[in-house]
Amino acid sequence: MFPASFDYHKPGSIEEALELLTTLGADVKLLAGGHSLVPALKLRLTQPKHLIDLAGIAALKTVAVRENRLVLGAMTTHWQVESSPVVKAALPYLCEVAGLIADPQVRNRGTIGGSLVNADPAADYPASILALDAEMVCVGRGGRRIVHARDWFQGLLTAAIEEHEILSEIRIPLLPPRTAATYLKLRHPASRFAVVGVAAIVTVTQDQRCAEVRIGITGVGSCAKRAGSVEQQLVGHRLDATRIEAASAAACDGLEIDGDMHFSAEDKEQLCRTYVRRALLRTMHLAESGAFQPTRNAP
Amino acid sequence: MLGKAIPRKEDQRFITGAGLYVEDVQLPGMLYAAFVRSAYAHAYIRRIDVERARNVPGVVAVITGKEWPELSATLPELNGSVTLTSPYIDSVKVVPHHLFPEKACYVGEQIAVVIAESAYAAADGVEAVEVEYEPLPAVASWEEAIKPEAPRIHKGVDNTVAHLKHEVGDVERAFRDAEIVLEKRLETQSLKSMAIECRAVAAQWEEATGTLNVWSTCQFHYMLRSAIAGILKMPAEAVRVMARDIGGGFGLKGVLHAEDVIIPLIAYRLKRPLRWAETRMEHMTASNHSGRQVHDVRIAARRDGTILGMDLKMYKEVGAYDHFDMMLQINTINHLTTHYKVPNIRVEGWAIATNTSPGSPYRGAGRVEAVFTMDRVLDAVARATGLDPIDVRLKNIVTPADMPYRNGMIYRDGVPVTYDAIDFPLLLERAKQRAEYDLWRRRQQEYRAAGRSIGIGISSYVEAGGLGPCEGATVSIDEAGRVTVKVGVNSQGQSHETTLAQICAHALGAPIDDIQVLGGDTSLMNIGFGTGASRVAVNAGNAVYKAAVAVRRKVVALASGILGCTEDEVEIADGIVSVAGARQNQTTLGELARRALRDRRMADLGGPGLVATEFFYPKTVTWASGVNIAVVEVDRETGHVDILKYVFVHDCGLPLNPMVVDGQIRGGFTQGLGIALGERVVYDEEGQVRSGSLMDYYVPRAVDVPDLELDHVTFPTPDNPLGIKSVGESGPNSPPAAIAAAIEDALGGAVEINTLPVTMSAILQALRSS
């Protein structure tokens, strides 16, 4: 599988990249790891004239905590998230999520920014980005723009980024005290993408009532979505198995679920409800045990 | 040395990246090929516009089949180690398979080939070729293809291209006598070999020696030599086919594909080295697949579980070109009864062409379908009678007292199927013990009470291997005492360089480190066949043994003269040749080899040098066998299957190297696991491939493979000097049947599982509808 020919550019700064992006014309793709783009190039599904590799821009590789937020440069690889001491101290949940993406080869090159801009309907990060209520910082020649997670995923392979913008960083609010988080994923038997992936984040009161909950679902629809109907049924309540089971029945509300050659729409709906229920049960287990976030040690 | 688990001699080369695969062949002035392939499953090629492609930078030529007369050639009708005699087949229609067809009969069929200075330029050229098609209605399944109004895949030829039948005993009477009659439709899917190395071929015309050198991934490289030499009207020995390091075969490479022939023909004409390597995309869409197979089976039984008879109708999709007549169905029939007595059997089979890529064997080659049928039948009888599946098996099992046992089938070498010196009840008992069967039956009840769904499945297989006609080997010793073993067969990863060296070391008394095994090159052995049908250990292994024994005889004769002793007194160990008892009187294999060049005594020993060539002709196939027991847990909410325990008890005669045998079983098991849970080539109604990438085609990964409990039981065969049987195709046969049975059992008998693979979706759907 051989891509059509293209010109390769490797800018050293965001400014330089933006300059290239505006001067090279419309036929440009940004390379941010390449685990979706390079296969598409090799299959000649896309044949851009220019490829701008963002790997040389140090400013896109920040991993830091600022103003009670975890700030991840868009070019942070999945492995860096999985293994970073900064992430591990600030938001161990995200280490766990990154470690569940694909395989080590992909995690070594794939980046969080690449994944979020590509907005693959079965990618892992989007569910968590929604549940974490993250913000995406997009830079263009006109300046910077902040997009909230709930506005980011707009449809199949479509994110709220403009043609001449670059996603520079992802800002993730650190979890408030007494907040538990789980990402649960059913791997596709062939691709190992998420058939369904559910991120559930719950803040509990001292008497174990749900003060706040955000659930992100990836895999089953055309893009990742919040499970608003489920969330509504949980806030203010004590989340026992019965309450969770009842609320999870609404897991597919607002999702347009189509069948494919592996799973029928009915299968996916059942799996979606099951995974929302299980993710919530596990989250509550973490809350009740006092652990709140997964404590898996990065390999 | 024989039977020892020594590390593989070839590993150093492979692990350090020093292997020579076709894509490693790099010659000065080399050109690269890429194929233009049909976008339609069925379409006339009305026009091929190559002008734009010829102008693409780097493109040297665009070949559409009209350039030279030899490009109008057809592929040989039958492939590889095919049916030698067809006792069951009563009709077969072979359609000419052109290298460049006027009408495409499947998606991905080759239409033209672009030759360029780089693989990139060749791919650019392919994109610039414009093909005008006249699409025709296509049929992609046998159910559609047998309809009277179905479009014909080949003009004037019925889509049912072959038919067979065979009957043992009196089936009608068995059904009259039956207390229980069961009917089932069983379905198994088409599979891709999915070798890590896709297909490839490189060729170079060597003017100085008048040799066409060909590097190929073909499992049967002599067949390729014959085809090329035949088309070019060259002596066979002017075509040298090298197929030494190959990254997996599994049957798909045991076939001649059009590209294998086209590339050498073009290299010969252009007088420039030329290479083509299949992309994974081409492998997924255009390369052969094994073909769906559907069985309609009726069983006659008594209430005590005794099977009286079986009536089986078999429908097989063979793709657009059937190069194997009904070999796969014949394999199914000949392996059908596995360890059990079915006194009355009637089989009828149809090979049905479809607008898909051609069918060819996939590891197991019809055996998975046989085993799945027999075990599903035994389990159905268990359900109908209320007996434990083990008891139904014991009721019908062939015992040592029945040996030699004939089930009424005729193997494809024309010899009646005969089991001898095998203890099937022992294999079953061993598996039952290793699986802790009774314990798991108790646990199953306990877990069920706790809401967990545990199931146990049992499967038995037989594996005929070592199919002839023969293979040869040459063993020689050089003046330094180094031994070279040359064989005709090649390797796709089977460890021949180790196991055949072990045989030679054992027979000759030479140190294993001094023995090199060379194969996969038609210039090494003028006559050979190839690797497939689990035939190398028996055929080539015994040929190596015979050749090493012949060399040993020369060593002994020469040494007795030189050392002044009788032949009986000559001892050979670790390369040292000595006189029994007299330790000071000794020489070495190397010294004897040096003297054998000029010593006149060699005139009576077949000529100079310590060298001998021998061929081994097996009487018929050998019968390996085994029993598998699977314990699984099914997640009823997701359909996920977790294998809690898997026991694989098997006999392959004397293991040449137990580590290699383990590897064969584990690899084969893994392919069986894929067949059980997800592997499936899917075509839509138009003949487009839906399983076109590894995003959609399931292949088990390392993390999916459970720990196996392997148990080797050895029943040596008296049919060859080494007492060995085959093992290559043992692995995949039983896992699909055992795992399917375990899933059915876990679901409490609420649903019958009659279709492979048993996907998560299939389980969810079955549970919803039950």
PDB file of C-alpha atoms in Angstrom, chain A residues 104-263:
ATOM      1  CA  PRO A 104       1.776  -0.129  22.572  1.00  0.00           C
ATOM      2  CA  GLN A 105       2.818   0.579  18.977  1.00  0.00           C
ATOM      3  CA  VAL A 106      -0.151   2.884  18.475  1.00  0.00           C
ATOM      4  CA  ARG A 107       0.213   4.443  21.912  1.00  0.00           C
ATOM      5  CA  ASN A 108       3.825   5.302  21.187  1.00  0.00           C
ATOM      6  CA  ARG A 109       2.920   7.498  18.231  1.00  0.00           C
ATOM      7  CA  GLY A 110      -0.754   8.370  18.441  1.00  0.00           C
ATOM      8  CA  THR A 111      -1.531  11.696  20.116  1.00  0.00           C
ATOM      9  CA  ILE A 112      -4.451  13.053  22.097  1.00  0.00           C
ATOM     10  CA  GLY A 113      -4.807  16.023  19.772  1.00  0.00           C
ATOM     11  CA  GLY A 114      -4.773  13.815  16.690  1.00  0.00           C
ATOM     12  CA  SER A 115      -7.457  11.620  18.191  1.00  0.00           C
ATOM     13  CA  LEU A 116      -9.718  14.510  19.193  1.00  0.00           C
ATOM     14  CA  VAL A 117      -9.473  16.322  15.867  1.00  0.00           C
ATOM     15  CA  ASN A 118     -10.066  13.097  13.942  1.00  0.00           C
ATOM     16  CA  ALA A 119     -13.173  12.455  16.097  1.00  0.00           C
ATOM     17  CA  ASP A 120     -13.385   8.802  15.191  1.00  0.00           C
ATOM     18  CA  PRO A 121     -16.749   7.557  16.465  1.00  0.00           C
ATOM     19  CA  ALA A 122     -15.090   4.591  18.159  1.00  0.00           C
ATOM     20  CA  ALA A 123     -12.022   6.322  19.618  1.00  0.00           C
ATOM     21  CA  ASP A 124     -11.514   6.050  23.376  1.00  0.00           C
ATOM     22  CA  TYR A 125     -10.574   9.573  24.448  1.00  0.00           C
ATOM     23  CA  PRO A 126     -13.793  11.340  23.397  1.00  0.00           C
ATOM     24  CA  ALA A 127     -15.931   9.660  26.083  1.00  0.00           C
ATOM     25  CA  SER A 128     -13.556  10.854  28.790  1.00  0.00           C
ATOM     26  CA  ILE A 129     -13.079  14.300  27.311  1.00  0.00           C
ATOM     27  CA  LEU A 130     -16.856  14.744  27.552  1.00  0.00           C
ATOM     28  CA  ALA A 131     -17.092  13.311  31.052  1.00  0.00           C
ATOM     29  CA  LEU A 132     -14.136  15.393  32.239  1.00  0.00           C
ATOM     30  CA  ASP A 133     -15.695  18.540  30.747  1.00  0.00           C
ATOM     31  CA  ALA A 134     -12.412  19.431  29.100  1.00  0.00           C
ATOM     32  CA  GLU A 135     -11.643  22.448  26.951  1.00  0.00           C
ATOM     33  CA  MET A 136      -9.891  22.436  23.635  1.00  0.00           C
ATOM     34  CA  VAL A 137      -7.673  25.385  22.735  1.00  0.00           C
ATOM     35  CA  CYS A 138      -7.558  26.085  19.006  1.00  0.00           C
ATOM     36  CA  VAL A 139      -5.120  28.569  17.580  1.00  0.00           C
ATOM     37  CA  GLY A 140      -5.343  30.341  14.274  1.00  0.00           C
ATOM     38  CA  ARG A 141      -3.683  33.373  12.778  1.00  0.00           C
ATOM     39  CA  GLY A 142      -6.446  35.472  14.294  1.00  0.00           C
ATOM     40  CA  GLY A 143      -5.740  34.249  17.814  1.00  0.00           C
ATOM     41  CA  ARG A 144      -6.976  31.529  20.100  1.00  0.00           C
ATOM     42  CA  ARG A 145     -10.403  30.105  20.706  1.00  0.00           C
ATOM     43  CA  ILE A 146     -11.634  27.805  23.449  1.00  0.00           C
ATOM     44  CA  VAL A 147     -14.140  25.079  22.647  1.00  0.00           C
ATOM     45  CA  HIS A 148     -15.929  23.160  25.384  1.00  0.00           C
ATOM     46  CA  ALA A 149     -16.054  19.393  25.159  1.00  0.00           C
ATOM     47  CA  ARG A 150     -19.835  19.354  24.756  1.00  0.00           C
ATOM     48  CA  ASP A 151     -19.459  21.469  21.603  1.00  0.00           C
ATOM     49  CA  TRP A 152     -16.425  19.680  20.220  1.00  0.00           C
ATOM     50  CA  PHE A 153     -17.794  16.466  18.694  1.00  0.00           C
ATOM     51  CA  GLN A 154     -20.158  17.522  15.958  1.00  0.00           C
ATOM     52  CA  GLY A 155     -20.719  14.396  13.943  1.00  0.00           C
ATOM     53  CA  LEU A 156     -18.988  11.566  12.146  1.00  0.00           C
ATOM     54  CA  LEU A 157     -15.275  12.426  11.995  1.00  0.00           C
ATOM     55  CA  THR A 158     -16.140  16.053  12.577  1.00  0.00           C
ATOM     56  CA  ALA A 159     -14.754  18.230  15.364  1.00  0.00           C
ATOM     57  CA  ALA A 160     -15.388  21.923  15.973  1.00  0.00           C
ATOM     58  CA  ILE A 161     -12.108  23.104  14.519  1.00  0.00           C
ATOM     59  CA  GLU A 162     -11.730  25.438  11.589  1.00  0.00           C
ATOM     60  CA  GLU A 163      -9.747  24.725   8.467  1.00  0.00           C
ATOM     61  CA  HIS A 164      -6.810  26.978   9.297  1.00  0.00           C
ATOM     62  CA  GLU A 165      -6.654  26.233  13.001  1.00  0.00           C
ATOM     63  CA  ILE A 166      -4.453  23.950  15.007  1.00  0.00           C
ATOM     64  CA  LEU A 167      -5.576  22.289  18.212  1.00  0.00           C
ATOM     65  CA  SER A 168      -2.800  23.333  20.567  1.00  0.00           C
ATOM     66  CA  GLU A 169      -3.780  22.016  23.956  1.00  0.00           C
ATOM     67  CA  ILE A 170      -6.411  20.260  25.989  1.00  0.00           C
ATOM     68  CA  ARG A 171      -7.260  21.652  29.423  1.00  0.00           C
ATOM     69  CA  ILE A 172      -8.835  19.242  31.815  1.00  0.00           C
ATOM     70  CA  PRO A 173     -10.234  20.442  35.147  1.00  0.00           C
ATOM     71  CA  LEU A 174      -8.890  18.366  37.994  1.00  0.00           C
ATOM     72  CA  LEU A 175     -11.533  16.311  39.714  1.00  0.00           C
ATOM     73  CA  PRO A 176     -13.050  17.857  42.852  1.00  0.00           C
ATOM     74  CA  PRO A 177     -12.767  15.912  46.105  1.00  0.00           C
ATOM     75  CA  ARG A 178     -15.003  12.872  46.555  1.00  0.00           C
ATOM     76  CA  THR A 179     -15.145  12.292  42.793  1.00  0.00           C
ATOM     77  CA  ALA A 180     -14.869   8.819  41.309  1.00  0.00           C
ATOM     78  CA  ALA A 181     -14.102   8.062  37.663  1.00  0.00           C
ATOM     79  CA  THR A 182     -14.269   4.955  35.480  1.00  0.00           C
ATOM     80  CA  TYR A 183     -13.767   4.215  31.826  1.00  0.00           C
ATOM     81  CA  LEU A 184     -15.157   0.871  30.721  1.00  0.00           C
ATOM     82  CA  LYS A 185     -14.692  -0.358  27.194  1.00  0.00           C
ATOM     83  CA  LEU A 186     -15.824  -3.325  25.149  1.00  0.00           C
ATOM     84  CA  ARG A 187     -13.137  -3.947  22.587  1.00  0.00           C
ATOM     85  CA  HIS A 188     -14.173  -4.650  19.029  1.00  0.00           C
ATOM     86  CA  PRO A 189     -13.101  -8.224  18.275  1.00  0.00           C
ATOM     87  CA  ALA A 190     -11.269  -7.233  15.079  1.00  0.00           C
ATOM     88  CA  SER A 191     -10.206  -3.587  15.351  1.00  0.00           C
ATOM     89  CA  ARG A 192      -9.991  -3.357  19.171  1.00  0.00           C
ATOM     90  CA  PHE A 193     -11.590   0.076  18.975  1.00  0.00           C
ATOM     91  CA  ALA A 194     -14.476   0.608  21.401  1.00  0.00           C
ATOM     92  CA  VAL A 195     -17.688  -1.138  20.387  1.00  0.00           C
ATOM     93  CA  VAL A 196     -18.905   0.887  23.294  1.00  0.00           C
ATOM     94  CA  GLY A 197     -16.844   2.896  25.745  1.00  0.00           C
ATOM     95  CA  VAL A 198     -18.359   4.594  28.758  1.00  0.00           C
ATOM     96  CA  ALA A 199     -16.679   7.213  30.899  1.00  0.00           C
ATOM     97  CA  ALA A 200     -18.544   7.865  34.145  1.00  0.00           C
ATOM     98  CA  ILE A 201     -17.516  10.545  36.610  1.00  0.00           C
ATOM     99  CA  VAL A 202     -19.508  10.964  39.802  1.00  0.00           C
ATOM    100  CA  THR A 203     -19.045  13.363  42.702  1.00  0.00           C
ATOM    101  CA  VAL A 204     -20.664  12.094  45.877  1.00  0.00           C
ATOM    102  CA  THR A 205     -21.732  13.893  49.021  1.00  0.00           C
ATOM    103  CA  GLN A 206     -20.654  12.723  52.470  1.00  0.00           C
ATOM    104  CA  ASP A 207     -23.802  10.630  52.678  1.00  0.00           C
ATOM    105  CA  GLN A 208     -22.986   9.009  49.293  1.00  0.00           C
ATOM    106  CA  ARG A 209     -25.545  10.885  47.265  1.00  0.00           C
ATOM    107  CA  CYS A 210     -24.739  11.888  43.717  1.00  0.00           C
ATOM    108  CA  ALA A 211     -23.883  15.578  43.726  1.00  0.00           C
ATOM    109  CA  GLU A 212     -22.733  15.700  40.139  1.00  0.00           C
ATOM    110  CA  VAL A 213     -22.416  13.151  37.344  1.00  0.00           C
ATOM    111  CA  ARG A 214     -21.139  13.231  33.779  1.00  0.00           C
ATOM    112  CA  ILE A 215     -21.275  10.237  31.466  1.00  0.00           C
ATOM    113  CA  GLY A 216     -19.593  10.152  28.075  1.00  0.00           C
ATOM    114  CA  ILE A 217     -20.361   7.419  25.576  1.00  0.00           C
ATOM    115  CA  THR A 218     -18.216   6.527  22.575  1.00  0.00           C
ATOM    116  CA  GLY A 219     -18.482   3.791  19.975  1.00  0.00           C
ATOM    117  CA  VAL A 220     -22.159   3.334  19.345  1.00  0.00           C
ATOM    118  CA  GLY A 221     -23.172   6.583  17.667  1.00  0.00           C
ATOM    119  CA  SER A 222     -21.765   8.757  14.902  1.00  0.00           C
ATOM    120  CA  CYS A 223     -19.740  10.629  17.503  1.00  0.00           C
ATOM    121  CA  ALA A 224     -19.229  10.604  21.259  1.00  0.00           C
ATOM    122  CA  LYS A 225     -22.076  12.024  23.330  1.00  0.00           C
ATOM    123  CA  ARG A 226     -23.061  12.759  26.913  1.00  0.00           C
ATOM    124  CA  ALA A 227     -25.754  10.500  28.362  1.00  0.00           C
ATOM    125  CA  GLY A 228     -27.901  13.404  29.542  1.00  0.00           C
ATOM    126  CA  SER A 229     -31.045  11.402  30.265  1.00  0.00           C
ATOM    127  CA  VAL A 230     -29.145   9.013  32.476  1.00  0.00           C
ATOM    128  CA  GLU A 231     -27.344  11.815  34.301  1.00  0.00           C
ATOM    129  CA  GLN A 232     -30.636  13.564  35.086  1.00  0.00           C
ATOM    130  CA  GLN A 233     -32.020  10.492  36.792  1.00  0.00           C
ATOM    131  CA  LEU A 234     -28.989  10.185  39.037  1.00  0.00           C
ATOM    132  CA  VAL A 235     -28.299  13.650  40.432  1.00  0.00           C
ATOM    133  CA  GLY A 236     -29.388  14.035  44.039  1.00  0.00           C
ATOM    134  CA  HIS A 237     -29.929  10.348  44.545  1.00  0.00           C
ATOM    135  CA  ARG A 238     -28.149   7.606  46.340  1.00  0.00           C
ATOM    136  CA  LEU A 239     -26.761   5.467  43.515  1.00  0.00           C
ATOM    137  CA  ASP A 240     -27.611   1.924  44.467  1.00  0.00           C
ATOM    138  CA  ALA A 241     -27.840  -0.886  41.939  1.00  0.00           C
ATOM    139  CA  THR A 242     -31.567  -0.416  41.439  1.00  0.00           C
ATOM    140  CA  ARG A 243     -31.282   3.303  40.727  1.00  0.00           C
ATOM    141  CA  ILE A 244     -28.359   2.721  38.369  1.00  0.00           C
ATOM    142  CA  GLU A 245     -30.142  -0.057  36.522  1.00  0.00           C
ATOM    143  CA  ALA A 246     -33.261   2.026  36.061  1.00  0.00           C
ATOM    144  CA  ALA A 247     -31.335   5.075  34.863  1.00  0.00           C
ATOM    145  CA  SER A 248     -29.161   3.030  32.493  1.00  0.00           C
ATOM    146  CA  ALA A 249     -32.229   2.056  30.511  1.00  0.00           C
ATOM    147  CA  ALA A 250     -32.056   5.562  29.040  1.00  0.00           C
ATOM    148  CA  ALA A 251     -28.421   5.161  27.969  1.00  0.00           C
ATOM    149  CA  CYS A 252     -29.232   5.203  24.253  1.00  0.00           C
ATOM    150  CA  ASP A 253     -31.422   8.308  24.362  1.00  0.00           C
ATOM    151  CA  GLY A 254     -30.235  10.821  21.812  1.00  0.00           C
ATOM    152  CA  LEU A 255     -27.864   8.350  20.131  1.00  0.00           C
ATOM    153  CA  GLU A 256     -28.419   7.334  16.545  1.00  0.00           C
ATOM    154  CA  ILE A 257     -27.315   3.723  16.583  1.00  0.00           C
ATOM    155  CA  ASP A 258     -26.825   1.774  13.369  1.00  0.00           C
ATOM    156  CA  GLY A 259     -25.948  -1.881  13.026  1.00  0.00           C
ATOM    157  CA  ASP A 260     -22.833  -3.042  11.194  1.00  0.00           C
ATOM    158  CA  MET A 261     -21.451  -6.382  10.039  1.00  0.00           C
ATOM    159  CA  HIS A 262     -20.433  -7.335  13.598  1.00  0.00           C
ATOM    160  CA  PHE A 263     -23.195  -5.977  15.819  1.00  0.00           C
TER     161      PHE A 263
END
